[in-house]
């Protein structure tokens, strides 16, 4: 193992990319998308040369309160290529007014709404754009349900990279406006995010643009995994018992699970893991159906509009990895309808002073249901991961 001194002289300890399905290793000096094995085509995971002799309290002391405090465990090799707007290290407030409705549990919010552009997408997109800059990419494209498009437009503006965003026409106007304000080329599509993905892919192939579609490139995942590092650090390296996560594309759920494995390799946490709960909209509940049927993949499911734009993902590209994390954690999956989400947004705002995204509000409903059923046990510490600001969804909230 390389000495701690030599490790600390490097900004990133990145080794290579590996396919979690077939094990094929990919060179990080090249532009990568998914696994090159034509029989696989899986999402790729970054792997690092992780030492075991670091003390977190010493190693992290004095570092910036952003996701880049963990730079050695992130894929950007040269610090000059970091494109940042101050993303990460979001607050972890406990329940306030709602605590009387959860008397048997300690419940916390991980509130991502304060990130640049108002959501957790700043983490993954910020990382992907930084790595794209390092690899010399000049034009990036993505399909989006809303927040990822705004984040891509902002970070590409910061990096001097051109951005093209493909977004469903039914997306609230504020998401479209921010993309245009940041200078992105916005294409509105009459359909869902899968339809946006098809058109974005077609145009990317025609024009030589680089795609950062969810889990079809390896670096958005690395930005999202920093939520897992933060959760561990903010809980003083003692993880909560249960984590509720709103699951559309599922990058964050997979990333958090990956972070916990890396933290165990570092010796900063033990083998204990939270039970992960994927929360979906009944409009797109393919992961929920697959989980309860014990399947390893999900089926395409799209019943149309949902107030939680980010949950309208008919079939996540990395469904295998999402389901694997749920099974490994002895977790669960549950679907919430729009009426319940709308009611919860208003209830949380009135009781907590937090106007959160419908995706985040769905977690409160899911927690209440799984508590009532006895699946969440008295005395357990619970984390609800709110992914974005409710201000951007006012057009949807009735």
Short mmCIF file of C-alpha atoms in Angstrom, two decimals:
data_model
loop_
_atom_site.label_atom_id
_atom_site.label_comp_id
_atom_site.label_asym_id
_atom_site.label_seq_id
_atom_site.Cartn_x
_atom_site.Cartn_y
_atom_site.Cartn_z
CA UNK A 1 0.00 0.00 0.00
CA UNK A 2 1.24 3.48 -0.88
CA UNK A 3 2.23 5.52 2.16
CA UNK A 4 -0.14 8.14 3.54
CA UNK A 5 2.43 10.81 2.64
CA UNK A 6 2.48 9.84 -1.02
CA UNK A 7 -1.28 9.54 -1.04
CA UNK A 8 -1.67 13.04 0.31
CA UNK A 9 0.44 14.45 -2.52
CA UNK A 10 -2.26 13.42 -5.02
CA UNK A 11 -5.56 15.24 -5.47
CA UNK A 12 -7.38 12.04 -6.46
CA UNK A 13 -6.60 8.41 -5.69
CA UNK A 14 -8.56 7.19 -8.72
CA UNK A 15 -7.27 3.91 -10.20
CA UNK A 16 -9.66 2.83 -12.92
CA UNK A 17 -13.28 2.17 -13.82
CA UNK A 18 -14.71 -1.31 -13.35
CA UNK A 19 -17.93 -2.86 -14.55
CA UNK A 20 -19.88 -4.19 -11.53
CA UNK A 21 -21.56 -6.82 -13.71
CA UNK A 22 -18.76 -8.45 -15.76
CA UNK A 23 -15.67 -7.03 -13.99
CA UNK A 24 -14.09 -5.49 -17.11
CA UNK A 25 -11.62 -2.69 -16.22
CA UNK A 26 -11.69 0.57 -18.20
CA UNK A 27 -8.94 3.20 -18.59
CA UNK A 28 -9.79 6.49 -16.84
CA UNK A 29 -7.62 8.52 -19.21
CA UNK A 30 -10.13 7.81 -21.98
CA UNK A 31 -13.68 9.08 -22.44
CA UNK A 32 -15.99 6.37 -21.11
CA UNK A 33 -19.73 5.87 -21.11
CA UNK A 34 -20.94 2.35 -20.16
CA UNK A 35 -19.17 -1.01 -20.17
CA UNK A 36 -17.50 -1.81 -23.50
CA UNK A 37 -18.56 -5.46 -23.25
CA UNK A 38 -21.40 -5.70 -25.81
CA UNK A 39 -23.08 -8.40 -23.72
CA UNK A 40 -23.07 -6.17 -20.65
CA UNK A 41 -23.30 -2.39 -21.26
CA UNK A 42 -23.58 -1.78 -17.52
CA UNK A 43 -22.94 1.43 -15.62
CA UNK A 44 -19.25 1.73 -14.66
CA UNK A 45 -17.98 2.29 -11.12
CA UNK A 46 -14.84 4.26 -10.26
CA UNK A 47 -12.37 2.48 -7.98
CA UNK A 48 -9.73 4.13 -5.80
CA UNK A 49 -6.47 3.23 -4.11
CA UNK A 50 -7.84 3.55 -0.58
CA UNK A 51 -5.46 3.38 2.41
CA UNK A 52 -6.48 2.04 5.81
CA UNK A 53 -4.33 4.24 8.06
CA UNK A 54 -6.24 7.52 7.92
CA UNK A 55 -8.10 9.07 10.86
CA UNK A 56 -11.14 10.95 9.54
CA UNK A 57 -11.07 13.69 12.18
CA UNK A 58 -7.46 14.52 11.24
CA UNK A 59 -7.75 13.90 7.51
CA UNK A 60 -10.81 16.12 7.07
CA UNK A 61 -9.89 18.89 9.53
CA UNK A 62 -9.96 22.36 8.00
CA UNK A 63 -11.37 21.24 4.67
CA UNK A 64 -14.06 23.24 2.83
CA UNK A 65 -17.69 22.55 3.68
CA UNK A 66 -18.49 21.23 0.20
CA UNK A 67 -18.46 17.86 -1.53
CA UNK A 68 -14.87 18.53 -2.58
CA UNK A 69 -13.68 18.00 1.00
CA UNK A 70 -13.50 14.33 -0.09
CA UNK A 71 -11.45 15.07 -3.22
CA UNK A 72 -9.12 12.05 -2.88
CA UNK A 73 -12.13 9.76 -3.20
CA UNK A 74 -13.44 11.60 -6.28
CA UNK A 75 -12.41 11.18 -9.93
CA UNK A 76 -11.04 14.62 -10.89
CA UNK A 77 -7.27 14.20 -11.06
CA UNK A 78 -6.13 17.83 -11.36
CA UNK A 79 -7.68 20.49 -9.06
CA UNK A 80 -7.63 23.09 -11.85
CA UNK A 81 -10.40 21.10 -13.54
CA UNK A 82 -12.84 21.33 -10.63
CA UNK A 83 -15.98 23.23 -11.67
CA UNK A 84 -17.76 24.25 -8.47
CA UNK A 85 -20.55 26.53 -7.30
CA UNK A 86 -20.24 25.45 -3.65
CA UNK A 87 -22.28 22.23 -3.83
CA UNK A 88 -22.55 19.77 -0.98
CA UNK A 89 -22.30 19.56 2.79
CA UNK A 90 -26.01 20.25 3.13
CA UNK A 91 -27.70 20.41 6.56
CA UNK A 92 -29.10 17.52 8.56
CA UNK A 93 -31.88 19.01 10.71
CA UNK A 94 -33.97 16.75 12.98
CA UNK A 95 -37.74 16.85 12.79
CA UNK A 96 -39.19 19.92 14.44
CA UNK A 97 -42.98 20.37 14.39
CA UNK A 98 -43.49 16.91 12.95
CA UNK A 99 -41.64 15.20 15.80
CA UNK A 100 -44.92 14.74 17.69
CA UNK A 101 -46.09 12.57 14.78
CA UNK A 102 -43.02 10.34 15.08
CA UNK A 103 -42.59 9.96 18.86
CA UNK A 104 -40.89 6.57 18.67
CA UNK A 105 -38.07 7.48 16.28
CA UNK A 106 -35.30 10.01 15.77
CA UNK A 107 -35.98 11.33 12.28
CA UNK A 108 -33.71 13.66 10.33
CA UNK A 109 -33.91 15.46 7.00
CA UNK A 110 -30.89 15.54 4.72
CA UNK A 111 -31.93 18.72 2.93
CA UNK A 112 -30.42 19.07 -0.54
CA UNK A 113 -32.56 22.08 -1.51
CA UNK A 114 -29.78 24.55 -0.65
CA UNK A 115 -27.46 23.23 -3.35
CA UNK A 116 -26.74 25.40 -6.41
CA UNK A 117 -29.77 25.37 -8.76
CA UNK A 118 -31.88 24.09 -5.87
CA UNK A 119 -31.31 20.34 -5.85
CA UNK A 120 -28.98 17.39 -5.33
CA UNK A 121 -28.38 17.31 -9.10
CA UNK A 122 -25.64 19.90 -8.50
CA UNK A 123 -23.48 17.14 -7.03
CA UNK A 124 -23.63 14.65 -9.90
CA UNK A 125 -23.71 17.19 -12.69
CA UNK A 126 -20.94 19.26 -11.08
CA UNK A 127 -18.75 16.15 -10.99
CA UNK A 128 -19.61 15.08 -14.54
CA UNK A 129 -18.90 18.55 -15.94
CA UNK A 130 -15.61 18.75 -14.02
CA UNK A 131 -14.49 15.43 -15.46
CA UNK A 132 -15.70 16.43 -18.92
CA UNK A 133 -13.53 19.55 -18.67
CA UNK A 134 -10.57 17.37 -17.68
CA UNK A 135 -11.16 15.09 -20.67
CA UNK A 136 -11.46 18.00 -23.11
CA UNK A 137 -15.17 17.59 -23.91
CA UNK A 138 -16.73 20.68 -25.49
CA UNK A 139 -20.47 19.89 -25.78
CA UNK A 140 -22.62 17.96 -23.30
CA UNK A 141 -26.20 16.76 -23.70
CA UNK A 142 -28.70 15.26 -21.28
CA UNK A 143 -32.36 14.28 -21.09
CA UNK A 144 -33.96 15.54 -17.89
CA UNK A 145 -37.15 15.58 -15.86
CA UNK A 146 -36.20 19.08 -14.69
CA UNK A 147 -33.48 19.62 -12.09
CA UNK A 148 -30.64 17.89 -13.93
CA UNK A 149 -31.17 20.16 -16.92
CA UNK A 150 -30.85 23.32 -14.86
CA UNK A 151 -27.77 21.97 -13.13
CA UNK A 152 -26.12 21.00 -16.42
CA UNK A 153 -26.86 24.42 -17.90
CA UNK A 154 -25.36 26.19 -14.87
CA UNK A 155 -22.21 24.09 -14.55
CA UNK A 156 -21.55 24.15 -18.28
CA UNK A 157 -21.88 27.95 -18.20
CA UNK A 158 -19.32 28.00 -15.38
CA UNK A 159 -16.97 25.68 -17.31
CA UNK A 160 -17.37 27.29 -20.73
CA UNK A 161 -18.84 24.10 -22.19
CA UNK A 162 -21.88 24.08 -24.45
CA UNK A 163 -25.00 22.34 -23.09
CA UNK A 164 -28.06 20.86 -24.80
CA UNK A 165 -31.02 19.86 -22.63
CA UNK A 166 -33.99 17.66 -23.65
CA UNK A 167 -36.99 18.12 -21.35
CA UNK A 168 -40.64 16.95 -21.37
CA UNK A 169 -43.11 19.67 -22.37
CA UNK A 170 -45.12 19.02 -19.18
CA UNK A 171 -42.19 20.12 -16.99
CA UNK A 172 -42.96 23.30 -14.97
CA UNK A 173 -41.90 26.51 -16.73
CA UNK A 174 -39.30 27.49 -14.12
CA UNK A 175 -37.12 24.50 -15.07
CA UNK A 176 -37.20 25.57 -18.72
CA UNK A 177 -36.51 29.22 -17.90
CA UNK A 178 -33.41 28.45 -15.87
CA UNK A 179 -31.92 26.33 -18.65
CA UNK A 180 -32.37 29.17 -21.13
CA UNK A 181 -31.02 31.77 -18.69
CA UNK A 182 -27.84 29.74 -18.21
CA UNK A 183 -27.41 29.66 -21.98
CA UNK A 184 -28.27 26.04 -22.73
CA UNK A 185 -29.98 24.88 -25.91
CA UNK A 186 -33.35 23.60 -24.69
CA UNK A 187 -35.42 21.08 -26.66
CA UNK A 188 -38.95 20.43 -25.38
CA UNK A 189 -40.24 16.92 -26.08
CA UNK A 190 -43.85 15.74 -26.20
CA UNK A 191 -43.35 12.70 -23.97
CA UNK A 192 -41.55 11.43 -20.87
CA UNK A 193 -37.87 11.33 -19.99
CA UNK A 194 -37.43 8.07 -21.92
CA UNK A 195 -38.62 9.87 -25.06
CA UNK A 196 -36.22 12.72 -24.27
CA UNK A 197 -33.43 10.18 -23.90
CA UNK A 198 -34.09 8.65 -27.31
CA UNK A 199 -33.98 12.03 -29.06
CA UNK A 200 -30.95 13.22 -27.08
CA UNK A 201 -29.10 10.02 -27.98
CA UNK A 202 -29.99 10.37 -31.66
CA UNK A 203 -28.75 13.98 -31.81
CA UNK A 204 -25.64 13.23 -29.75
CA UNK A 205 -24.62 10.48 -32.16
CA UNK A 206 -25.26 12.72 -35.15
CA UNK A 207 -23.29 15.67 -33.75
CA UNK A 208 -20.58 14.05 -31.62
CA UNK A 209 -21.89 15.43 -28.33
CA UNK A 210 -21.10 13.73 -25.00
CA UNK A 211 -24.07 12.39 -23.04
CA UNK A 212 -24.38 12.56 -19.26
CA UNK A 213 -27.67 10.65 -19.09
CA UNK A 214 -28.32 9.10 -15.68
CA UNK A 215 -25.85 6.26 -15.09
CA UNK A 216 -24.86 6.10 -18.77
CA UNK A 217 -21.56 7.77 -17.85
CA UNK A 218 -19.52 6.98 -14.73
CA UNK A 219 -19.01 10.31 -12.97
CA UNK A 220 -22.43 11.67 -11.98
CA UNK A 221 -22.54 8.70 -9.61
CA UNK A 222 -19.32 9.88 -7.96
CA UNK A 223 -20.80 13.27 -7.22
CA UNK A 224 -23.97 11.76 -5.79
CA UNK A 225 -22.02 9.36 -3.57
CA UNK A 226 -20.74 12.32 -1.56
CA UNK A 227 -24.15 12.35 0.13
CA UNK A 228 -23.13 9.03 1.68
CA UNK A 229 -19.81 10.44 2.89
CA UNK A 230 -21.59 13.43 4.41
CA UNK A 231 -24.27 11.32 6.08
CA UNK A 232 -21.56 9.22 7.75
CA UNK A 233 -19.55 12.26 8.85
CA UNK A 234 -22.59 14.21 10.07
CA UNK A 235 -23.73 11.20 12.10
CA UNK A 236 -20.21 10.93 13.58
CA UNK A 237 -19.50 7.73 11.61
CA UNK A 238 -22.50 5.90 13.10
CA UNK A 239 -24.95 5.42 10.24
CA UNK A 240 -28.72 5.74 10.69
CA UNK A 241 -30.83 2.60 10.77
CA UNK A 242 -33.03 3.46 7.79
CA UNK A 243 -32.62 5.81 4.81
CA UNK A 244 -35.60 6.79 2.66
CA UNK A 245 -34.61 7.87 -0.85
CA UNK A 246 -36.84 9.16 -3.70
CA UNK A 247 -36.00 6.91 -6.62
CA UNK A 248 -36.31 7.98 -10.24
CA UNK A 249 -33.05 7.21 -11.99
CA UNK A 250 -31.62 6.01 -8.67
CA UNK A 251 -28.11 7.47 -9.01
CA UNK A 252 -28.10 8.80 -5.46
CA UNK A 253 -29.28 5.55 -3.89
CA UNK A 254 -26.57 3.60 -5.72
CA UNK A 255 -24.01 6.28 -4.94
CA UNK A 256 -24.77 6.35 -1.22
CA UNK A 257 -24.49 2.56 -1.10
CA UNK A 258 -21.14 2.75 -2.92
CA UNK A 259 -19.92 5.41 -0.49
CA UNK A 260 -20.64 3.19 2.50
CA UNK A 261 -18.57 0.39 0.96
CA UNK A 262 -15.65 2.77 0.40
CA UNK A 263 -15.93 4.13 3.94
CA UNK A 264 -15.74 0.60 5.31
CA UNK A 265 -12.59 0.02 3.20
CA UNK A 266 -11.12 3.15 4.76
CA UNK A 267 -11.99 1.86 8.23
CA UNK A 268 -14.16 4.89 8.98
CA UNK A 269 -17.34 2.85 9.50
CA UNK A 270 -18.01 -0.80 10.33
CA UNK A 271 -20.04 -3.44 8.51
CA UNK A 272 -23.41 -2.18 9.74
CA UNK A 273 -25.58 -0.62 7.05
CA UNK A 274 -28.87 1.27 6.94
CA UNK A 275 -31.86 -0.40 5.37
CA UNK A 276 -32.42 1.51 2.13
CA UNK A 277 -35.98 2.36 1.07
CA UNK A 278 -36.73 3.31 -2.54
CA UNK A 279 -39.75 5.61 -2.74
CA UNK A 280 -41.45 6.01 -6.11
CA UNK A 281 -44.56 7.57 -7.61
CA UNK A 282 -47.42 5.21 -8.39
CA UNK A 283 -47.11 6.66 -11.89
CA UNK A 284 -43.69 5.02 -12.36
CA UNK A 285 -43.33 2.27 -9.77
CA UNK A 286 -41.37 -0.34 -11.72
CA UNK A 287 -38.71 -0.68 -9.00
CA UNK A 288 -41.38 -1.19 -6.33
CA UNK A 289 -43.05 -3.94 -8.36
CA UNK A 290 -39.75 -5.64 -9.17
CA UNK A 291 -38.56 -5.52 -5.55
CA UNK A 292 -41.70 -7.10 -4.12
CA UNK A 293 -41.63 -9.77 -6.83
CA UNK A 294 -37.98 -10.57 -6.01
CA UNK A 295 -36.80 -9.74 -9.53
CA UNK A 296 -33.34 -8.46 -10.50
CA UNK A 297 -34.62 -6.04 -13.16
CA UNK A 298 -37.65 -3.80 -13.50
CA UNK A 299 -40.22 -3.45 -16.25
CA UNK A 300 -41.11 -0.24 -18.11
CA UNK A 301 -43.93 1.56 -16.27
CA UNK A 302 -45.33 4.99 -17.13
CA UNK A 303 -48.89 5.93 -16.20
CA UNK A 304 -48.38 9.58 -17.11
CA UNK A 305 -47.95 12.86 -15.26
CA UNK A 306 -46.87 13.07 -11.64
CA UNK A 307 -46.30 16.20 -9.54
CA UNK A 308 -42.87 14.75 -8.68
CA UNK A 309 -41.17 15.27 -12.06
CA UNK A 310 -37.99 13.54 -10.91
CA UNK A 311 -39.87 10.31 -10.20
CA UNK A 312 -41.25 9.97 -13.72
CA UNK A 313 -38.57 7.56 -14.89
CA UNK A 314 -40.34 4.58 -16.50
CA UNK A 315 -37.34 2.23 -16.38
CA UNK A 316 -34.07 3.28 -14.71
CA UNK A 317 -31.00 2.34 -16.73
CA UNK A 318 -29.30 0.94 -13.62
CA UNK A 319 -32.33 -0.91 -12.26
CA UNK A 320 -30.15 -3.93 -11.47
CA UNK A 321 -27.89 -1.86 -9.22
CA UNK A 322 -30.83 -0.16 -7.47
CA UNK A 323 -32.48 -3.48 -6.71
CA UNK A 324 -29.17 -5.01 -5.63
CA UNK A 325 -28.70 -2.25 -3.05
CA UNK A 326 -32.23 -2.77 -1.74
CA UNK A 327 -31.72 -6.53 -1.39
CA UNK A 328 -28.24 -6.21 0.14
CA UNK A 329 -29.52 -3.74 2.74
CA UNK A 330 -32.64 -5.75 3.62
CA UNK A 331 -34.47 -2.64 2.47
CA UNK A 332 -37.88 -1.92 1.05
CA UNK A 333 -39.70 -0.12 -1.77
CA UNK A 334 -42.98 1.76 -1.70
CA UNK A 335 -45.02 3.92 -4.09
CA UNK A 336 -46.87 7.13 -3.14
CA UNK A 337 -49.60 8.87 -5.15
CA UNK A 338 -49.81 12.54 -6.15
CA UNK A 339 -52.58 13.38 -3.70
CA UNK A 340 -50.49 12.10 -0.80
CA UNK A 341 -47.43 14.01 -2.01
CA UNK A 342 -49.36 17.26 -2.43
CA UNK A 343 -50.84 16.99 1.05
CA UNK A 344 -47.42 16.17 2.52
CA UNK A 345 -45.70 19.16 0.83
CA UNK A 346 -48.18 21.52 2.50
CA UNK A 347 -48.10 19.71 5.85
CA UNK A 348 -44.30 19.71 6.00
CA UNK A 349 -44.15 23.39 5.05
CA UNK A 350 -46.60 24.32 7.81
CA UNK A 351 -44.97 22.16 10.50
CA UNK A 352 -41.26 22.19 9.59
CA UNK A 353 -40.81 25.55 7.87
CA UNK A 354 -39.39 23.69 4.86
CA UNK A 355 -40.89 23.97 1.39
CA UNK A 356 -39.50 20.79 -0.09
CA UNK A 357 -39.88 19.02 -3.43
CA UNK A 358 -42.77 16.56 -3.85
CA UNK A 359 -40.13 13.82 -4.21
CA UNK A 360 -38.94 14.63 -0.68
CA UNK A 361 -42.46 14.94 0.68
CA UNK A 362 -43.19 11.42 -0.58
CA UNK A 363 -40.61 10.17 1.93
CA UNK A 364 -42.60 11.46 4.89
CA UNK A 365 -45.67 9.58 3.66
CA UNK A 366 -43.58 6.46 3.11
CA UNK A 367 -42.06 6.72 6.59
CA UNK A 368 -45.49 7.06 8.19
CA UNK A 369 -46.79 4.01 6.30
CA UNK A 370 -43.81 1.79 7.08
CA UNK A 371 -43.86 2.90 10.72
CA UNK A 372 -47.55 2.05 11.00
CA UNK A 373 -46.88 -1.38 9.51
CA UNK A 374 -44.08 -2.06 12.01
CA UNK A 375 -41.36 -2.26 9.35
CA UNK A 376 -39.68 0.83 10.85
CA UNK A 377 -39.15 -0.16 14.45
CA UNK A 378 -39.42 2.02 17.56
CA UNK A 379 -36.07 3.48 18.57
CA UNK A 380 -34.57 3.41 15.08
CA UNK A 381 -32.83 6.49 13.65
CA UNK A 382 -34.31 7.43 10.29
CA UNK A 383 -33.04 9.71 7.53
CA UNK A 384 -35.31 11.27 4.89
CA UNK A 385 -33.31 12.57 1.94
CA UNK A 386 -35.08 15.58 0.41
CA UNK A 387 -33.64 16.03 -3.05
CA UNK A 388 -34.70 19.57 -3.92
CA UNK A 389 -36.56 22.82 -3.37
CA UNK A 390 -40.34 22.99 -3.51
CA UNK A 391 -40.20 26.51 -4.92
CA UNK A 392 -39.52 25.10 -8.38
CA UNK A 393 -42.65 22.93 -8.19
CA UNK A 394 -45.25 25.55 -7.22
CA UNK A 395 -46.86 25.14 -10.64
CA UNK A 396 -47.49 21.46 -9.81
CA UNK A 397 -48.57 21.87 -6.19
CA UNK A 398 -52.32 22.51 -6.02
#
